[in-house]
Amino acid sequence: MEILKEAQAKKVQNIYRRNIERVLGALLVTSDFWKVVDYSDLPVPYTSTIIKVLEEKGYVKIENDEILLTEKGLELVKEYNIAPYKDFSCEACQGRGVPFYKNIDFYRTFVEIAKDRPEPVQQFDQGAVTPETTVSRVLHMDMRGDIEGKEIIVMGAEDDLTGLAIALYGGYKRLLIIDIDERLIEFDNKIIKELGLKNVEARVHDLRNPYTEEFLGKFDVFVTDPPETFAAFKAFIARGIATIKEHGGAGYFGLTLRDSSIFRWQKFQKELLRIGAVITDIIQDFNDYMNWGYHEETKAAQIAPVNKAPEDIWYRSAWYRIELLPGFERTNEPISDEVFYLDEEGSTT
Amino acid sequence: MEILKEAQAKKVQNIYRRNIERVLGALLVTSDFWKVVDYSDLPVPYTSTIIKVLEEKGYVKIENDEILLTEKGLELVKEYNIAPYKDFSCEACQGRGVPFYKNIDFYRTFVEIAKDRPEPVQQFDQGAVTPETTVSRVLHMDMRGDIEGKEIIVMGAEDDLTGLAIALYGGYKRLLIIDIDERLIEFDNKIIKELGLKNVEARVHDLRNPYTEEFLGKFDVFVTDPPETFAAFKAFIARGIATIKEHGGAGYFGLTLRDSSIFRWQKFQKELLRIGAVITDIIQDFNDYMNWGYHEETKAAQIAPVNKAPEDIWYRSAWYRIELLPGFERTNEPISDEVFYLDEEGSTT
């Protein structure tokens, strides 16, 4: 397809015909750019470039911030028999397989406590998931035997309050929550103190610094939500794995296709296997992110072909679970500043 | 833990402490051997060996085919703070994320037609999934854009009638169903003829034979359900990938932890990535298998520590989806007979 070649000429290498089809399929059911990104499972810069090529070739037109297929575009869709985007995911569990309401008291408590949470800030690449997401994460972990009686570390993902949610849920042997953001750690500690929660500690820690002995090989389970550059992913996951006591330990993290292509996912997966992990779960669209206050400051907003901000949830990520097999690798190198947050596929930080 | 060492001394290498914990956790909520296998996500021979070690050490006793924790066993569970098995999976979609009732007419049609299906036979390692599973597979594929307008091959998995289900669902450009079992192909062809379904063909083919040119590189999507020895997995998946036209093509298949350990899963995943695939979905317990008529003839029945046959669904597998990236490898070697069906982890064939 010539559209593919044109997009590739605009420095978008990591796409293939399927991606063009999915963008066109999304445009059959929506004219909203952010929904197109969501439905086509593509990084924002790539979606944006494809839309621009489609516009140049007369397949779409942009009017009042709406992206519309032209007659020529509709003919193209017909000619190639392109399927409209369809969503058959379960309304009850929102496609996660684990509904938040399986423990409704826990959900209510969490929502009540989370309403005073600190606002996400761009400085730390923050963007919180919905309370339903956080609660489902905890239930999924518990179902897999990764909470009760376990030593758990939640690393640099406290904008989602996943650590605090586990603290409220209880049952663990020990819980350590670390994050670079003092506001979040203070918030956690306030709740922990107020409710008198036991065996849990929240502490400010910059993940770029190597771990001290007290972290290394001390936990059964880690949870994190890495930025999607390869270097940052590698660093976060390596940090997580370095905390694990022994094989059979587990890790949980989100990975999105909105800031990272499927091509990069392959690199991530190779790295996971190389380190000695095995992937047990990849649940697409498990994590729903609420729109963040700093949207207009993001590269995503700047490169979007429309000025309209997202009106609904559009940023989602898959939820990964891994287990560590015998001989897994523990590394603890310092992490350079430069590995974080921006590259050609990322745009929301 | 000494239990782990004892089990390993009995030639069960591919387990770790977590597995012992999961067996004990399962025994906190059930005394049924087959449910223990299900809940602990372990191959039957391994679960059996662990139960035997637990019995030898006085942690469990077996009475009237029920496996019961002894007082000593309960103390062990308490001492190690072992969590009981919990199931928080969604009742609506049965944890699949895609409920079968999203297209209830399709479901009803499929159930009506499938009621006359041929019985599974041991000769071909057959064991059919529930109609809800088959229907959810089709909806999941369509949601991912892998049916409408696509050329699809369903290879050697027709005991599940997945090919026939896609045929009934429609929307594809072309569908080819191949299976070694004449009875299934005849059944499919009868329905195809009766209903006048277009662009679909069902044909007897032994996957051990290399493909002719008419199969190679001709499809967008493959679906299969390989036996879980490494050699058979490699052969089935290689066959599937050899049919794919170009990168962006997709593959679907089941992989279980009931006939294969998590250690072997890592080997499978490494092989997938080596061939040039990326894993997009791993949905645990997506595939529910109905109990098969030949249970008593299986190795599983022989090595089980109880004589009781399964009363309920206990055999499940995860549903994998992969995409092929540029440079993926197409091979088409003949496959030796010996790679199929039995090894130290498998038992249900």
GROMACS .gro file of N, CA and C in nm, chain A residues 16-18 21-22 81-84 86-93 95 97-99 101-102 139 142-146 148-150 169 171 246-250 262-263 265-266 269-270 273 276-284 320-321 323-326, chain B residues 16-18 21-22 81-84 86-93 95 97-99 101-102 139 142-146 148-150 169 171 246-250 262-263 265-266 269-270 273 276-284 320-321 323-326:
model
  366
   16TYR      N    1   0.320  -0.159   1.001
   16TYR     CA    2   0.295  -0.239   0.883
   16TYR      C    3   0.150  -0.222   0.837
   17ARG      N    4   0.117  -0.291   0.731
   17ARG     CA    5  -0.013  -0.272   0.667
   17ARG      C    6  -0.130  -0.281   0.767
   18ARG      N    7  -0.119  -0.378   0.859
   18ARG     CA    8  -0.225  -0.395   0.958
   18ARG      C    9  -0.255  -0.263   1.030
   21GLU      N   10  -0.467  -0.039   0.826
   21GLU     CA   11  -0.603  -0.096   0.827
   21GLU      C   12  -0.676  -0.062   0.956
   22ARG      N   13  -0.605  -0.072   1.068
   22ARG     CA   14  -0.670  -0.048   1.197
   22ARG      C   15  -0.708   0.099   1.213
   81ASN      N   16  -1.176  -0.417   0.189
   81ASN     CA   17  -1.258  -0.496   0.280
   81ASN      C   18  -1.213  -0.477   0.425
   82ILE      N   19  -1.194  -0.353   0.463
   82ILE     CA   20  -1.140  -0.324   0.597
   82ILE      C   21  -1.251  -0.323   0.701
   83ALA      N   22  -1.226  -0.396   0.810
   83ALA     CA   23  -1.327  -0.414   0.914
   83ALA      C   24  -1.336  -0.290   1.003
   84PRO      N   25  -1.458  -0.249   1.037
   84PRO     CA   26  -1.471  -0.142   1.137
   84PRO      C   27  -1.422  -0.193   1.272
   86LYS      N   28  -1.432  -0.301   1.637
   86LYS     CA   29  -1.539  -0.359   1.718
   86LYS      C   30  -1.489  -0.382   1.859
   87ASP      N   31  -1.577  -0.364   1.952
   87ASP     CA   32  -1.538  -0.388   2.091
   87ASP      C   33  -1.633  -0.492   2.150
   88PHE      N   34  -1.581  -0.612   2.172
   88PHE     CA   35  -1.662  -0.716   2.234
   88PHE      C   36  -1.620  -0.740   2.378
   89SER      N   37  -1.549  -0.644   2.436
   89SER     CA   38  -1.499  -0.674   2.570
   89SER      C   39  -1.612  -0.668   2.672
   90CYS      N   40  -1.592  -0.741   2.778
   90CYS     CA   41  -1.695  -0.765   2.878
   90CYS      C   42  -1.728  -0.636   2.954
   91GLU      N   43  -1.856  -0.603   2.963
   91GLU     CA   44  -1.894  -0.483   3.037
   91GLU      C   45  -1.877  -0.502   3.188
   92ALA      N   46  -1.895  -0.624   3.232
   92ALA     CA   47  -1.891  -0.650   3.376
   92ALA      C   48  -1.752  -0.623   3.432
   93CYS      N   49  -1.650  -0.681   3.370
   93CYS     CA   50  -1.514  -0.666   3.421
   93CYS      C   51  -1.434  -0.569   3.335
   95GLY      N   52  -1.335  -0.608   3.047
   95GLY     CA   53  -1.237  -0.682   2.968
   95GLY      C   54  -1.116  -0.732   3.046
   97GLY      N   55  -1.116  -0.947   3.297
   97GLY     CA   56  -1.127  -1.085   3.345
   97GLY      C   57  -1.146  -1.091   3.495
   98VAL      N   58  -1.112  -0.983   3.565
   98VAL     CA   59  -1.124  -0.974   3.711
   98VAL      C   60  -1.202  -0.846   3.742
   99PRO      N   61  -1.328  -0.858   3.780
   99PRO     CA   62  -1.407  -0.736   3.804
   99PRO      C   63  -1.376  -0.674   3.940
  101TYR      N   64  -1.566  -0.533   4.138
  101TYR     CA   65  -1.672  -0.547   4.239
  101TYR      C   66  -1.670  -0.683   4.309
  102LYS      N   67  -1.568  -0.765   4.278
  102LYS     CA   68  -1.557  -0.892   4.351
  102LYS      C   69  -1.529  -0.868   4.498
  139LEU      N   70  -0.684  -0.748   4.309
  139LEU     CA   71  -0.757  -0.876   4.309
  139LEU      C   72  -0.688  -0.979   4.220
  142ASP      N   73  -0.392  -1.111   4.407
  142ASP     CA   74  -0.430  -1.201   4.516
  142ASP      C   75  -0.475  -1.337   4.461
  143MET      N   76  -0.548  -1.333   4.350
  143MET     CA   77  -0.594  -1.456   4.286
  143MET      C   78  -0.475  -1.543   4.242
  144ARG      N   79  -0.368  -1.479   4.202
  144ARG     CA   80  -0.248  -1.552   4.157
  144ARG      C   81  -0.159  -1.592   4.275
  145GLY      N   82  -0.204  -1.566   4.396
  145GLY     CA   83  -0.126  -1.605   4.514
  145GLY      C   84  -0.009  -1.513   4.541
  146ASP      N   85  -0.018  -1.388   4.499
  146ASP     CA   86   0.096  -1.297   4.513
  146ASP      C   87   0.076  -1.189   4.618
  148GLU      N   88  -0.110  -1.271   4.977
  148GLU     CA   89  -0.118  -1.327   5.111
  148GLU      C   90   0.014  -1.393   5.152
  149GLY      N   91   0.066  -1.349   5.266
  149GLY     CA   92   0.190  -1.405   5.318
  149GLY      C   93   0.315  -1.364   5.244
  150LYS      N   94   0.303  -1.270   5.151
  150LYS     CA   95   0.416  -1.234   5.065
  150LYS      C   96   0.482  -1.102   5.107
  169TYR      N   97  -0.581  -0.344   5.139
  169TYR     CA   98  -0.634  -0.480   5.116
  169TYR      C   99  -0.585  -0.576   5.224
  171GLY      N  100  -0.314  -0.865   5.423
  171GLY     CA  101  -0.284  -1.006   5.402
  171GLY      C  102  -0.138  -1.033   5.373
  246GLU      N  103   1.392  -1.522   4.532
  246GLU     CA  104   1.426  -1.650   4.471
  246GLU      C  105   1.333  -1.679   4.355
  247HIS      N  106   1.369  -1.778   4.275
  247HIS     CA  107   1.284  -1.814   4.162
  247HIS      C  108   1.145  -1.853   4.212
  248GLY      N  109   1.047  -1.830   4.125
  248GLY     CA  110   0.909  -1.844   4.169
  248GLY      C  111   0.851  -1.708   4.208
  249GLY      N  112   0.938  -1.610   4.228
  249GLY     CA  113   0.893  -1.473   4.255
  249GLY      C  114   0.823  -1.417   4.131
  250ALA      N  115   0.741  -1.314   4.152
  250ALA     CA  116   0.659  -1.264   4.041
  250ALA      C  117   0.671  -1.113   4.027
  262ILE      N  118   0.445  -0.219   1.866
  262ILE     CA  119   0.451  -0.364   1.884
  262ILE      C  120   0.593  -0.415   1.851
  263PHE      N  121   0.663  -0.342   1.768
  263PHE     CA  122   0.802  -0.378   1.737
  263PHE      C  123   0.887  -0.368   1.863
  265TRP      N  124   0.770  -0.384   2.166
  265TRP     CA  125   0.724  -0.489   2.258
  265TRP      C  126   0.808  -0.616   2.241
  266GLN      N  127   0.841  -0.646   2.115
  266GLN     CA  128   0.922  -0.766   2.095
  266GLN      C  129   1.057  -0.754   2.165
  269GLN      N  130   1.003  -0.809   2.530
  269GLN     CA  131   0.979  -0.950   2.563
  269GLN      C  132   1.109  -1.031   2.556
  270LYS      N  133   1.190  -1.002   2.455
  270LYS     CA  134   1.321  -1.071   2.447
  270LYS      C  135   1.404  -1.044   2.571
  273LEU      N  136   1.280  -1.243   2.875
  273LEU     CA  137   1.319  -1.384   2.869
  273LEU      C  138   1.469  -1.399   2.893
  276GLY      N  139   1.563  -1.408   3.246
  276GLY     CA  140   1.525  -1.529   3.318
  276GLY      C  141   1.380  -1.530   3.362
  277ALA      N  142   1.298  -1.443   3.301
  277ALA     CA  143   1.155  -1.440   3.334
  277ALA      C  144   1.078  -1.522   3.234
  278VAL      N  145   0.957  -1.559   3.272
  278VAL     CA  146   0.860  -1.617   3.179
  278VAL      C  147   0.733  -1.534   3.194
  279ILE      N  148   0.666  -1.507   3.083
  279ILE     CA  149   0.545  -1.424   3.087
  279ILE      C  150   0.425  -1.514   3.111
  280THR      N  151   0.348  -1.486   3.216
  280THR     CA  152   0.232  -1.570   3.244
  280THR      C  153   0.100  -1.505   3.202
  281ASP      N  154   0.096  -1.371   3.198
  281ASP     CA  155  -0.027  -1.300   3.161
  281ASP      C  156   0.006  -1.177   3.077
  282ILE      N  157  -0.067  -1.157   2.969
  282ILE     CA  158  -0.069  -1.027   2.900
  282ILE      C  159  -0.217  -0.997   2.876
  283ILE      N  160  -0.271  -0.907   2.957
  283ILE     CA  161  -0.414  -0.875   2.946
  283ILE      C  162  -0.426  -0.735   2.885
  284GLN      N  163  -0.468  -0.731   2.758
  284GLN     CA  164  -0.477  -0.605   2.686
  284GLN      C  165  -0.580  -0.512   2.749
  320TYR      N  166   0.100  -0.694   3.245
  320TYR     CA  167   0.188  -0.810   3.235
  320TYR      C  168   0.209  -0.871   3.373
  321ARG      N  169   0.214  -1.003   3.376
  321ARG     CA  170   0.265  -1.072   3.495
  321ARG      C  171   0.378  -1.163   3.449
  323GLU      N  172   0.695  -1.452   3.594
  323GLU     CA  173   0.756  -1.525   3.705
  323GLU      C  174   0.904  -1.540   3.673
  324LEU      N  175   0.985  -1.546   3.779
  324LEU     CA  176   1.129  -1.562   3.760
  324LEU      C  177   1.167  -1.708   3.773
  325LEU      N  178   1.245  -1.756   3.678
  325LEU     CA  179   1.287  -1.896   3.679
  325LEU      C  180   1.428  -1.907   3.737
  326PRO      N  181   1.468  -2.029   3.775
  326PRO     CA  182   1.601  -2.047   3.833
  326PRO      C  183   1.710  -1.984   3.744
  365TYR      N  184   0.911  -2.519   4.166
  365TYR     CA  185   0.976  -2.445   4.274
  365TYR      C  186   0.879  -2.427   4.390
  366ARG      N  187   0.926  -2.362   4.493
  366ARG     CA  188   0.851  -2.350   4.616
  366ARG      C  189   0.707  -2.303   4.593
  367ARG      N  190   0.691  -2.205   4.503
  367ARG     CA  191   0.557  -2.153   4.474
  367ARG      C  192   0.460  -2.266   4.440
  370GLU      N  193   0.339  -2.442   4.742
  370GLU     CA  194   0.244  -2.352   4.810
  370GLU      C  195   0.107  -2.355   4.742
  371ARG      N  196   0.108  -2.355   4.610
  371ARG     CA  197  -0.019  -2.351   4.537
  371ARG      C  198  -0.097  -2.482   4.556
  430ASN      N  199   0.210  -1.944   5.628
  430ASN     CA  200   0.115  -1.839   5.590
  430ASN      C  201   0.069  -1.858   5.444
  431ILE      N  202   0.031  -1.979   5.411
  431ILE     CA  203  -0.005  -2.011   5.272
  431ILE      C  204  -0.150  -1.974   5.243
  432ALA      N  205  -0.167  -1.902   5.133
  432ALA     CA  206  -0.299  -1.850   5.098
  432ALA      C  207  -0.386  -1.959   5.038
  433PRO      N  208  -0.515  -1.964   5.077
  433PRO     CA  209  -0.606  -2.055   5.007
  433PRO      C  210  -0.624  -2.009   4.864
  435LYS      N  211  -0.800  -1.873   4.553
  435LYS     CA  212  -0.914  -1.783   4.538
  435LYS      C  213  -0.942  -1.764   4.390
  436ASP      N  214  -1.069  -1.750   4.359
  436ASP     CA  215  -1.105  -1.726   4.220
  436ASP      C  216  -1.186  -1.597   4.212
  437PHE      N  217  -1.124  -1.494   4.157
  437PHE     CA  218  -1.195  -1.368   4.140
  437PHE      C  219  -1.231  -1.344   3.995
  438SER      N  220  -1.231  -1.451   3.915
  438SER     CA  221  -1.253  -1.426   3.773
  438SER      C  222  -1.400  -1.394   3.747
  439CYS      N  223  -1.421  -1.321   3.642
  439CYS     CA  224  -1.551  -1.263   3.610
  439CYS      C  225  -1.652  -1.372   3.575
  440GLU      N  226  -1.768  -1.370   3.639
  440GLU     CA  227  -1.870  -1.469   3.605
  440GLU      C  228  -1.932  -1.444   3.468
  441ALA      N  229  -1.938  -1.317   3.430
  441ALA     CA  230  -2.005  -1.283   3.305
  441ALA      C  231  -1.929  -1.341   3.185
  442CYS      N  232  -1.798  -1.317   3.180
  442CYS     CA  233  -1.719  -1.363   3.064
  442CYS      C  234  -1.634  -1.484   3.101
  444GLY      N  235  -1.392  -1.494   3.289
  444GLY     CA  236  -1.252  -1.454   3.298
  444GLY      C  237  -1.184  -1.432   3.164
  446GLY      N  238  -1.260  -1.206   2.934
  446GLY     CA  239  -1.259  -1.067   2.889
  446GLY      C  240  -1.353  -1.044   2.772
  447VAL      N  241  -1.390  -1.152   2.705
  447VAL     CA  242  -1.479  -1.146   2.588
  447VAL      C  243  -1.592  -1.246   2.613
  448PRO      N  244  -1.712  -1.199   2.646
  448PRO     CA  245  -1.819  -1.293   2.678
  448PRO      C  246  -1.883  -1.351   2.552
  450TYR      N  247  -2.179  -1.421   2.499
  450TYR     CA  248  -2.314  -1.372   2.469
  450TYR      C  249  -2.313  -1.237   2.398
  451LYS      N  250  -2.196  -1.187   2.363
  451LYS     CA  251  -2.191  -1.062   2.285
  451LYS      C  252  -2.254  -1.081   2.148
  488LEU      N  253  -1.503  -1.432   1.868
  488LEU     CA  254  -1.528  -1.291   1.897
  488LEU      C  255  -1.399  -1.216   1.927
  491ASP      N  256  -1.225  -1.153   1.601
  491ASP     CA  257  -1.290  -1.047   1.522
  491ASP      C  258  -1.260  -0.910   1.582
  492MET      N  259  -1.262  -0.903   1.715
  492MET     CA  260  -1.232  -0.777   1.784
  492MET      C  261  -1.091  -0.728   1.752
  493ARG      N  262  -1.000  -0.822   1.732
  493ARG     CA  263  -0.861  -0.786   1.702
  493ARG      C  264  -0.842  -0.761   1.552
  494GLY      N  265  -0.950  -0.767   1.476
  494GLY     CA  266  -0.937  -0.740   1.332
  494GLY      C  267  -0.883  -0.857   1.254
  495ASP      N  268  -0.900  -0.979   1.303
  495ASP     CA  269  -0.840  -1.094   1.238
  495ASP      C  270  -0.940  -1.185   1.168
  497GLU      N  271  -1.260  -1.029   0.959
  497GLU     CA  272  -1.323  -0.962   0.845
  497GLU      C  273  -1.221  -0.930   0.734
  498GLY      N  274  -1.251  -0.978   0.615
  498GLY     CA  275  -1.164  -0.950   0.501
  498GLY      C  276  -1.034  -1.029   0.500
  499LYS      N  277  -1.020  -1.124   0.593
  499LYS     CA  278  -0.893  -1.195   0.606
  499LYS      C  279  -0.897  -1.335   0.545
  518TYR      N  280  -1.969  -1.783   1.144
  518TYR     CA  281  -1.963  -1.641   1.181
  518TYR      C  282  -1.954  -1.553   1.057
  520GLY      N  283  -1.767  -1.332   0.723
  520GLY     CA  284  -1.694  -1.205   0.715
  520GLY      C  285  -1.554  -1.218   0.659
  595GLU      N  286   0.250  -1.215   0.512
  595GLU     CA  287   0.345  -1.106   0.536
  595GLU      C  288   0.338  -1.063   0.681
  596HIS      N  289   0.437  -0.983   0.722
  596HIS     CA  290   0.439  -0.935   0.860
  596HIS      C  291   0.311  -0.857   0.889
  597GLY      N  292   0.272  -0.860   1.016
  597GLY     CA  293   0.141  -0.807   1.053
  597GLY      C  294   0.038  -0.919   1.061
  598GLY      N  295   0.071  -1.036   1.004
  598GLY     CA  296  -0.015  -1.152   1.017
  598GLY      C  297  -0.020  -1.197   1.162
  599ALA      N  298  -0.125  -1.273   1.196
  599ALA     CA  299  -0.144  -1.308   1.336
  599ALA      C  300  -0.165  -1.458   1.354
  611ILE      N  301   0.565  -2.426   3.365
  611ILE     CA  302   0.599  -2.287   3.336
  611ILE      C  303   0.744  -2.277   3.284
  612PHE      N  304   0.827  -2.373   3.323
  612PHE     CA  305   0.965  -2.377   3.273
  612PHE      C  306   0.964  -2.398   3.121
  614TRP      N  307   0.714  -2.330   2.927
  614TRP     CA  308   0.655  -2.210   2.867
  614TRP      C  309   0.765  -2.111   2.827
  615GLN      N  310   0.865  -2.101   2.911
  615GLN     CA  311   0.973  -2.007   2.877
  615GLN      C  312   1.040  -2.048   2.747
  618GLN      N  313   0.818  -1.953   2.463
  618GLN     CA  314   0.818  -1.808   2.438
  618GLN      C  315   0.946  -1.766   2.368
  619LYS      N  316   1.058  -1.824   2.410
  619LYS     CA  317   1.185  -1.792   2.343
  619LYS      C  318   1.180  -1.830   2.197
  622LEU      N  319   0.970  -1.582   1.991
  622LEU     CA  320   1.041  -1.457   1.964
  622LEU      C  321   1.153  -1.480   1.862
  625GLY      N  322   1.043  -1.469   1.515
  625GLY     CA  323   1.006  -1.337   1.466
  625GLY      C  324   0.866  -1.294   1.505
  626ALA      N  325   0.810  -1.362   1.606
  626ALA     CA  326   0.677  -1.324   1.654
  626ALA      C  327   0.690  -1.233   1.775
  627VAL      N  328   0.581  -1.162   1.804
  627VAL     CA  329   0.568  -1.089   1.929
  627VAL      C  330   0.437  -1.136   1.990
  628ILE      N  331   0.435  -1.151   2.122
  628ILE     CA  332   0.315  -1.200   2.189
  628ILE      C  333   0.228  -1.080   2.226
  629THR      N  334   0.103  -1.079   2.181
  629THR     CA  335   0.015  -0.965   2.213
  629THR      C  336  -0.085  -0.998   2.324
  630ASP      N  337  -0.121  -1.123   2.340
  630ASP     CA  338  -0.218  -1.162   2.443
  630ASP      C  339  -0.179  -1.296   2.504
  631ILE      N  340  -0.186  -1.305   2.636
  631ILE     CA  341  -0.186  -1.435   2.705
  631ILE      C  342  -0.300  -1.428   2.806
  632ILE      N  343  -0.409  -1.493   2.775
  632ILE     CA  344  -0.526  -1.487   2.862
  632ILE      C  345  -0.541  -1.622   2.931
  633GLN      N  346  -0.509  -1.626   3.059
  633GLN     CA  347  -0.511  -1.751   3.135
  633GLN      C  348  -0.652  -1.807   3.144
  669TYR      N  349  -0.321  -1.774   2.351
  669TYR     CA  350  -0.215  -1.685   2.303
  669TYR      C  351  -0.255  -1.621   2.172
  670ARG      N  352  -0.218  -1.496   2.155
  670ARG     CA  353  -0.222  -1.434   2.023
  670ARG      C  354  -0.084  -1.378   1.995
  672GLU      N  355   0.171  -1.174   1.680
  672GLU     CA  356   0.181  -1.110   1.549
  672GLU      C  357   0.321  -1.136   1.496
  673LEU      N  358   0.331  -1.143   1.364
  673LEU     CA  359   0.461  -1.167   1.301
  673LEU      C  360   0.523  -1.034   1.259
  674LEU      N  361   0.649  -1.017   1.293
  674LEU     CA  362   0.719  -0.894   1.259
  674LEU      C  363   0.805  -0.916   1.135
  675PRO      N  364   0.849  -0.806   1.072
  675PRO     CA  365   0.930  -0.821   0.950
  675PRO      C  366   1.049  -0.915   0.973
   0.00000   0.00000   0.00000
